[in-house]
Short mmCIF file of C-alpha atoms and ligand atoms in Angstrom, two decimals:
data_model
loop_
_atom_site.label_atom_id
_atom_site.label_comp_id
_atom_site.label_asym_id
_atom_site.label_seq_id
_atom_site.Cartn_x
_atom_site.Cartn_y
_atom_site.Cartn_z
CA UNK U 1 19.72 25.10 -8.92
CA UNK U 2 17.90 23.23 -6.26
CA UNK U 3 17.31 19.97 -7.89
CA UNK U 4 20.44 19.79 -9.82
CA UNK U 5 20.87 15.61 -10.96
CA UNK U 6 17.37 14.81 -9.22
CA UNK U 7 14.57 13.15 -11.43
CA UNK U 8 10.97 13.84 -11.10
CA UNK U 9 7.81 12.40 -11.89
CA UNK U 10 4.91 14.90 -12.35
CA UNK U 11 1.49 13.25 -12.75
CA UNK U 12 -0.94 15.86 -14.54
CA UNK U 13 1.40 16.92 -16.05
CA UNK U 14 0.31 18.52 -19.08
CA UNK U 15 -2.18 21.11 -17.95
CA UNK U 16 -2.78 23.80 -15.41
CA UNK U 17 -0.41 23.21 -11.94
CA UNK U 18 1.36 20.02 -13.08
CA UNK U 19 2.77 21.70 -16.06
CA UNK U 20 3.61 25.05 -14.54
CA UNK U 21 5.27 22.91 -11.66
CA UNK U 22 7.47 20.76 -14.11
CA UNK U 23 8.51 23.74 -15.83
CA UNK U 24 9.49 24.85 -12.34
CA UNK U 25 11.09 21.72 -11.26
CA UNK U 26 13.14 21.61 -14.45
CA UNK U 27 14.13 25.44 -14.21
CA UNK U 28 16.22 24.15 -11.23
CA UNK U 29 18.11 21.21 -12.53
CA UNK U 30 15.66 18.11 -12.76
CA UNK U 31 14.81 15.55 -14.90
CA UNK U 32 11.01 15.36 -15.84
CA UNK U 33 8.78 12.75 -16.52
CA UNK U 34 5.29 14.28 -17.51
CA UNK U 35 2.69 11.99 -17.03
CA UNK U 36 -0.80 12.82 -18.42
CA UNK U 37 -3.86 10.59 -20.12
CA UNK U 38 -3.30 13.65 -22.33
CA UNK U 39 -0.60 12.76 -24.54
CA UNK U 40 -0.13 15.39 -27.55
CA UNK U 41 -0.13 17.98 -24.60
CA UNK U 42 2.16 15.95 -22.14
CA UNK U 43 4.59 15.97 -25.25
CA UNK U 44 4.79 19.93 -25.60
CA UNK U 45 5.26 20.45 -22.25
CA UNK U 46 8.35 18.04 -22.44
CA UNK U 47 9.26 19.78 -25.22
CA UNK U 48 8.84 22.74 -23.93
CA UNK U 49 11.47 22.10 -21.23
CA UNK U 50 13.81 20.37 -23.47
CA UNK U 51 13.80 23.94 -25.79
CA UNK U 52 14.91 25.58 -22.82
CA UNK U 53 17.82 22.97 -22.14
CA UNK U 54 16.38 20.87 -19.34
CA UNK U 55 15.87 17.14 -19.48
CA UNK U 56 12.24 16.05 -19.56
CA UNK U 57 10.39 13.00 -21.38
CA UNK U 58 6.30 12.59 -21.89
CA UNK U 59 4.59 9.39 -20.60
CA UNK U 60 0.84 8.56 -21.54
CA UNK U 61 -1.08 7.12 -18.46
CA UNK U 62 -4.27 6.54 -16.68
CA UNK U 63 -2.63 7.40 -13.19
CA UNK U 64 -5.80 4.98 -11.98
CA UNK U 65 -4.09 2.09 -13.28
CA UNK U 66 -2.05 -0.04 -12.14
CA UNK U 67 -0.06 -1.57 -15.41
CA UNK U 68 0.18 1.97 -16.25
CA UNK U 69 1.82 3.36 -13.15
CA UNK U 70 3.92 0.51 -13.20
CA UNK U 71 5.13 1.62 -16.83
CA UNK U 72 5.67 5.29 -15.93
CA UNK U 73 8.08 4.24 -12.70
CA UNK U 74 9.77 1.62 -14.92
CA UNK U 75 10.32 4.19 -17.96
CA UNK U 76 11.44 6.99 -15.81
CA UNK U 77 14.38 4.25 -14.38
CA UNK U 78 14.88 3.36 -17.69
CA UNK U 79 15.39 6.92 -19.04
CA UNK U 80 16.67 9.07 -16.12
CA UNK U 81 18.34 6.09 -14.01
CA UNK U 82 15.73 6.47 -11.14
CA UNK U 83 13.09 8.51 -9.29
CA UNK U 84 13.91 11.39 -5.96
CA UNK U 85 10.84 13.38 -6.47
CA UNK U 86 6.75 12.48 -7.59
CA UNK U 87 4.69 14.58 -7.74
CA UNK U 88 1.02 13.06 -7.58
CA UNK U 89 -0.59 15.94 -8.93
CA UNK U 90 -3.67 14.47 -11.57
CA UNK U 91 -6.97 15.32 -10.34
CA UNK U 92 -10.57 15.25 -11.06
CA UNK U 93 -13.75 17.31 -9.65
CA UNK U 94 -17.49 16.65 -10.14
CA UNK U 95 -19.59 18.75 -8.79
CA UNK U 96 -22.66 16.78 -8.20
CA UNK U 97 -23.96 15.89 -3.88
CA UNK U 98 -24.49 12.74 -2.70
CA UNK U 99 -27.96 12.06 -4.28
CA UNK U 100 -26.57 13.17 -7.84
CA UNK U 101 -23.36 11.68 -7.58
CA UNK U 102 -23.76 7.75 -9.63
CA UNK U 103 -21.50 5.02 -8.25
CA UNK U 104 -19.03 4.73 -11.37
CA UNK U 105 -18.75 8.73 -11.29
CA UNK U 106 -17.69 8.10 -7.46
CA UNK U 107 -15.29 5.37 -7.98
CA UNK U 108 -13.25 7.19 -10.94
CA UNK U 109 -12.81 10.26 -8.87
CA UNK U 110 -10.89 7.68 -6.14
CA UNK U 111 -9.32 6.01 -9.17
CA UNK U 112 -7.41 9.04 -10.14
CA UNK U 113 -7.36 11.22 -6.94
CA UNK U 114 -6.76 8.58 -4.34
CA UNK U 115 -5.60 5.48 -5.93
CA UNK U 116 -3.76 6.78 -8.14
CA UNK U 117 -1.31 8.14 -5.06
CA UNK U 118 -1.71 4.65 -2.85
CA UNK U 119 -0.59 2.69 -6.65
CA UNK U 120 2.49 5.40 -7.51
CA UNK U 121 3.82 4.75 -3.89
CA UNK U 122 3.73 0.99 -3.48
CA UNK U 123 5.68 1.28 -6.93
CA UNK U 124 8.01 3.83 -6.23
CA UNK U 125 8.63 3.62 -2.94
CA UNK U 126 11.31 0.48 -2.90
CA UNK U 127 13.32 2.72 -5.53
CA UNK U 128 13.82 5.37 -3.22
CA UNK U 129 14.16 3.20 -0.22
CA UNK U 130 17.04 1.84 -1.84
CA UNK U 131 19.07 5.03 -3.62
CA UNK U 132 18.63 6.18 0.31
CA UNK U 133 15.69 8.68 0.25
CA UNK U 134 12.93 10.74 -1.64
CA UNK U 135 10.62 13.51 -1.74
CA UNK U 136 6.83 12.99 -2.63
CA UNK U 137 4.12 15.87 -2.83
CA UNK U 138 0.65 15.32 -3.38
CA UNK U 139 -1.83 17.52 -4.09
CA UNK U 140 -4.93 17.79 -1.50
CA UNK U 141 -7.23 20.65 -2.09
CA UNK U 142 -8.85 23.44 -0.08
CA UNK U 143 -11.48 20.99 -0.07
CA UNK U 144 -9.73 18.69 1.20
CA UNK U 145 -9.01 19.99 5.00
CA UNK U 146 -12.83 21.75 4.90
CA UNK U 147 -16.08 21.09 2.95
CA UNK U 148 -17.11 22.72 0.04
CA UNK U 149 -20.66 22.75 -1.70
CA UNK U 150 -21.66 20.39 -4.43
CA UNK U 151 -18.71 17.84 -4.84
CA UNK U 152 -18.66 14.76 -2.52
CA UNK U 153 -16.89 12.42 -3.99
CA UNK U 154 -14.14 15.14 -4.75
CA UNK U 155 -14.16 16.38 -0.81
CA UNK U 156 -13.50 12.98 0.43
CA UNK U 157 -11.18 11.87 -2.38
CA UNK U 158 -9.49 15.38 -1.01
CA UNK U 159 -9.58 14.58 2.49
CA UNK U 160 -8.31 10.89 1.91
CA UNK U 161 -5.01 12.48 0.47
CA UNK U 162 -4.08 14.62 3.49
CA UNK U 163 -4.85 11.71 5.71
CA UNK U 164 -3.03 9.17 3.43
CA UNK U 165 0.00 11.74 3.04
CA UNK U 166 0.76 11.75 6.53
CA UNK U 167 0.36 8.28 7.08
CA UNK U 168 2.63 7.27 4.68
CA UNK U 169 5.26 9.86 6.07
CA UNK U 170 5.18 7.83 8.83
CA UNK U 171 5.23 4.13 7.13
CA UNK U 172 8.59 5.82 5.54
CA UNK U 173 10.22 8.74 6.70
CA UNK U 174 12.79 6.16 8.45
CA UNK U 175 13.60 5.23 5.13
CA UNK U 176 14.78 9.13 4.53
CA UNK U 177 11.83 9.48 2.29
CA UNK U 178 9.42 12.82 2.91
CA UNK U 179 5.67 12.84 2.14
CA UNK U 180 3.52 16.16 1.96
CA UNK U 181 0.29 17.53 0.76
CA UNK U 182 0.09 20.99 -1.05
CA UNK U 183 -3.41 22.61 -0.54
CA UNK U 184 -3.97 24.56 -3.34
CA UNK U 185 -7.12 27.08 -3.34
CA UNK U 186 -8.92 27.93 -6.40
CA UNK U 187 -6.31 28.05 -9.12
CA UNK U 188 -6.58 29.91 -12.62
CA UNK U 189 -6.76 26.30 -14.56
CA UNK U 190 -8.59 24.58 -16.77
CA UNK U 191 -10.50 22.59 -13.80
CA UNK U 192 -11.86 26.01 -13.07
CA UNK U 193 -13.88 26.69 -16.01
CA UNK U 194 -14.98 22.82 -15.63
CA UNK U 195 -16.35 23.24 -12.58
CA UNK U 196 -18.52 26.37 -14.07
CA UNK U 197 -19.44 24.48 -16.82
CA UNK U 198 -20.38 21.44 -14.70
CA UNK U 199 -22.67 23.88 -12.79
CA UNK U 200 -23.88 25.55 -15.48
CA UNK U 201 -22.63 28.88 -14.24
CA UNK U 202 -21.02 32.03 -16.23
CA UNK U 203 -17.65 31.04 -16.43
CA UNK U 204 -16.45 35.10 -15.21
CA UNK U 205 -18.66 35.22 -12.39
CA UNK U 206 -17.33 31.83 -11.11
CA UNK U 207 -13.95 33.17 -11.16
CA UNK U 208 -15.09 36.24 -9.92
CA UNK U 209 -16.11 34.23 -6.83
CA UNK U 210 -12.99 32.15 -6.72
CA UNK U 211 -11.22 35.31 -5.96
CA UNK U 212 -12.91 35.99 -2.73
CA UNK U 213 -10.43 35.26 -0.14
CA UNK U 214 -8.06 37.82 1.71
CA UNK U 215 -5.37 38.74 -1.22
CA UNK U 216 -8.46 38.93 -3.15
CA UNK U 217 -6.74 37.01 -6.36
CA UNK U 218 -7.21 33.52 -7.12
CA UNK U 219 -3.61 32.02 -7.34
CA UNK U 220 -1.58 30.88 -10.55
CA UNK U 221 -0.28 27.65 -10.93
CA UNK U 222 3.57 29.27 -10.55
CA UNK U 223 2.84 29.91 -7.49
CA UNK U 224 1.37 26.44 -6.37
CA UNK U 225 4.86 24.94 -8.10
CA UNK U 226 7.00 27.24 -6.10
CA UNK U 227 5.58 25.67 -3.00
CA UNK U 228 6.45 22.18 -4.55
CA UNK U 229 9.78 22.87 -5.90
CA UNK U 230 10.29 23.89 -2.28
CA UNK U 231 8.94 20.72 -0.79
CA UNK U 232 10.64 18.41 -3.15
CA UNK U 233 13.88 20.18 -2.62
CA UNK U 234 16.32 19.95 0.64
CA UNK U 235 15.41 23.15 1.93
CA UNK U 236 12.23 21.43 3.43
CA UNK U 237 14.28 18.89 4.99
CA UNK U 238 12.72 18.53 8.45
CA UNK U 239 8.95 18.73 7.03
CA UNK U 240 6.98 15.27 6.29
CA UNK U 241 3.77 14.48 6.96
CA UNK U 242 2.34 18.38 6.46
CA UNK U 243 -0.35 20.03 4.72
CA UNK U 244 1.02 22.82 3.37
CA UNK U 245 -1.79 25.46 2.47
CA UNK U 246 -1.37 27.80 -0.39
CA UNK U 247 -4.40 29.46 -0.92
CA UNK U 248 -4.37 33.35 -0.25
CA UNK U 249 -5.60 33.38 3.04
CA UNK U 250 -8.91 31.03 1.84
CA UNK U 251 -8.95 28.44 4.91
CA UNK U 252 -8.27 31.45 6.97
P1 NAI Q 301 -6.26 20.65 -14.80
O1 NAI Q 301 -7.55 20.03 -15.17
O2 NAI Q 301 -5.85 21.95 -15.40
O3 NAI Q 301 -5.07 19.62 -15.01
C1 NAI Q 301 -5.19 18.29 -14.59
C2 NAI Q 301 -4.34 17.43 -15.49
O4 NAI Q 301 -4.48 16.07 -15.04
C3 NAI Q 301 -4.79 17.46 -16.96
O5 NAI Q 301 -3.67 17.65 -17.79
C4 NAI Q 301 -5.44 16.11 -17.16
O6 NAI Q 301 -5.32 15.62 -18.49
C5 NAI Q 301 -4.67 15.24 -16.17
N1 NAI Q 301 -5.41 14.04 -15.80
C6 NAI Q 301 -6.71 13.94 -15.44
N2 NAI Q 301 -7.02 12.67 -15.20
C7 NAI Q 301 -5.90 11.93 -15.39
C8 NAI Q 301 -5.59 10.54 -15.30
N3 NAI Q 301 -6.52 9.64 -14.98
N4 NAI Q 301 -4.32 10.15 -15.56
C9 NAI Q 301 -3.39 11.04 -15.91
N5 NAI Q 301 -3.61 12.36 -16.03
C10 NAI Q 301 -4.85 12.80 -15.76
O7 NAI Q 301 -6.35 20.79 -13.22
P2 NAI Q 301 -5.46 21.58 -12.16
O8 NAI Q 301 -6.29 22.66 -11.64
O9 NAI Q 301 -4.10 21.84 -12.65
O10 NAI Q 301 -5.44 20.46 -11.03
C11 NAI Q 301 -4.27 19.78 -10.60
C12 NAI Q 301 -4.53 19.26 -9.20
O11 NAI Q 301 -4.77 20.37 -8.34
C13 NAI Q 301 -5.74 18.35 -9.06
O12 NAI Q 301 -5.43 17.28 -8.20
C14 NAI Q 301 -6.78 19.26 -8.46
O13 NAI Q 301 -7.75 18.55 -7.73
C15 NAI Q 301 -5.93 20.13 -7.56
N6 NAI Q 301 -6.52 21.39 -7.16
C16 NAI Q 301 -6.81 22.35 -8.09
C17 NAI Q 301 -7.36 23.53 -7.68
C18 NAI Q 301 -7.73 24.60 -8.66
O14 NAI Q 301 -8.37 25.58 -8.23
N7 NAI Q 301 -7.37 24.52 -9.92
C19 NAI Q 301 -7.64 23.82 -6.26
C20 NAI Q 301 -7.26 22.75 -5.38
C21 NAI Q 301 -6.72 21.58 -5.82
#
């Protein structure tokens, strides 16, 4: 067990690659705090967990705000005793350019992709500062070190959480406390068939495309929580500040 006594927060939580990656995290030895606007399904993922004899409890939150965040760090104190590992995981896409793209459609894709990271750190930093370290992973994109087609405001939300990852591995990696991105490329989640749906495309031929990368597969969400139980745990001791890429060969 990796993270035997460690206690995680997993925003997203409920669907796709946040709940595959708390089940992961709790398979070796955390406590879980799934965080999700979704509530009902933030709740059977907890209690999924729980079933199988880990630790977990379900918080209801708009990772965008504020009060809310500050609720989620407090309650996971409160419940587990404190926080070694966040994952900032909640994301949104809308696949609209520049010209279609309306200002409040813009700012709520930085409310919950960027902000959402920038609030969750100035909250839960000073709580790992002072048990003496931490681990946090957040979730860039593909999209996020290139450009894609069709999504702006989600490309620069993207590219604002690599950038912002590594600076804040700097602002606090003396403080023993390890930031990192993990790059997933198109994953087999619900945000998939959105993004068809948003483009009005056949949802099977837009996965058919999603799979067009050198293991010709799109991934799974296991597989992006594999890369984040590593990150989170000590055996990526020496990395901070990295994008980690886990995409099939995509970006190559
Ligand atoms: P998903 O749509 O399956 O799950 C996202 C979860 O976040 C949902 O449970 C949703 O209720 C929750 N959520 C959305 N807005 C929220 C908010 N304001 N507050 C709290 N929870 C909120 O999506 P998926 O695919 O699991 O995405 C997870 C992350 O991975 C996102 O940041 C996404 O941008 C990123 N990503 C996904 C890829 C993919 O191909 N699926 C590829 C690259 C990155």
């Amino acid at each position: 067990m990796r993270l035997e006594n460690k206690k995680a927060i997993v925003t997203g939580g409920a669907g796709g690659i946040g709940r595959a990656t708390s089940l992961a995290l709790a398979a070796e030895g955390a406590s879980v705090a799934v965080v999700d606007l979704n509530a009902e399904a933030a709740e059977a993922v907890a209690a999924e967990i729980r079933e199988a004899g880990g630790t977990a409890v379900a918080i209801a939150a708009d990772v965008a705000s504020e009060p809310d965040i500050e609720r989620v760090v407090a309650s996971t104190v409160a419940e587990f005793g404190g926080v070694d590992v966040v994952f900032n995981n909640a994301g949104i896409i809308r696949r609209t350019t520049a010209v279609e793209t309306t200002v409040e459609e813009w700012d709520r894709v930085f409310g919950v992709n960027v902000r959402s990271i920038f609030l969750m750190c100035k909250h839960v930093v000073p709580i790992m500062e002072a048990a003496g370290g931490g681990s946090i992973v957040n979730t860039g994109s593909g999209w996020g070190l290139k450009g894609g087609g069709q999504a702006i405001s989600y490309c620069a939300s993207k590219g604002a959480v690599v950038n912002m990852t590594r600076a804040l591995a700097i602002d606090h990696g003396p403080a023993g406390i390890r930031v990192n991105s993990v790059n997933p490329g198109d994953v087999n989640t619900g945000m998939l068939s959105d993004e068809a749906r948003q483009l009005g495309q056949d949802p099977a031929a837009f996965l058919a495309e999603a799979a067009d990368r050198p293991l010709r597969r799109m991934g799974q969400p296991s597989e992006i929580a594999q890369a984040v139980v590593w990150l989170a745990s000590d055996d990526s001791s020496y990395v901070t500040g990295s994008a980690l890429v886990v995409d099939g060969g995509g970006i190559a």
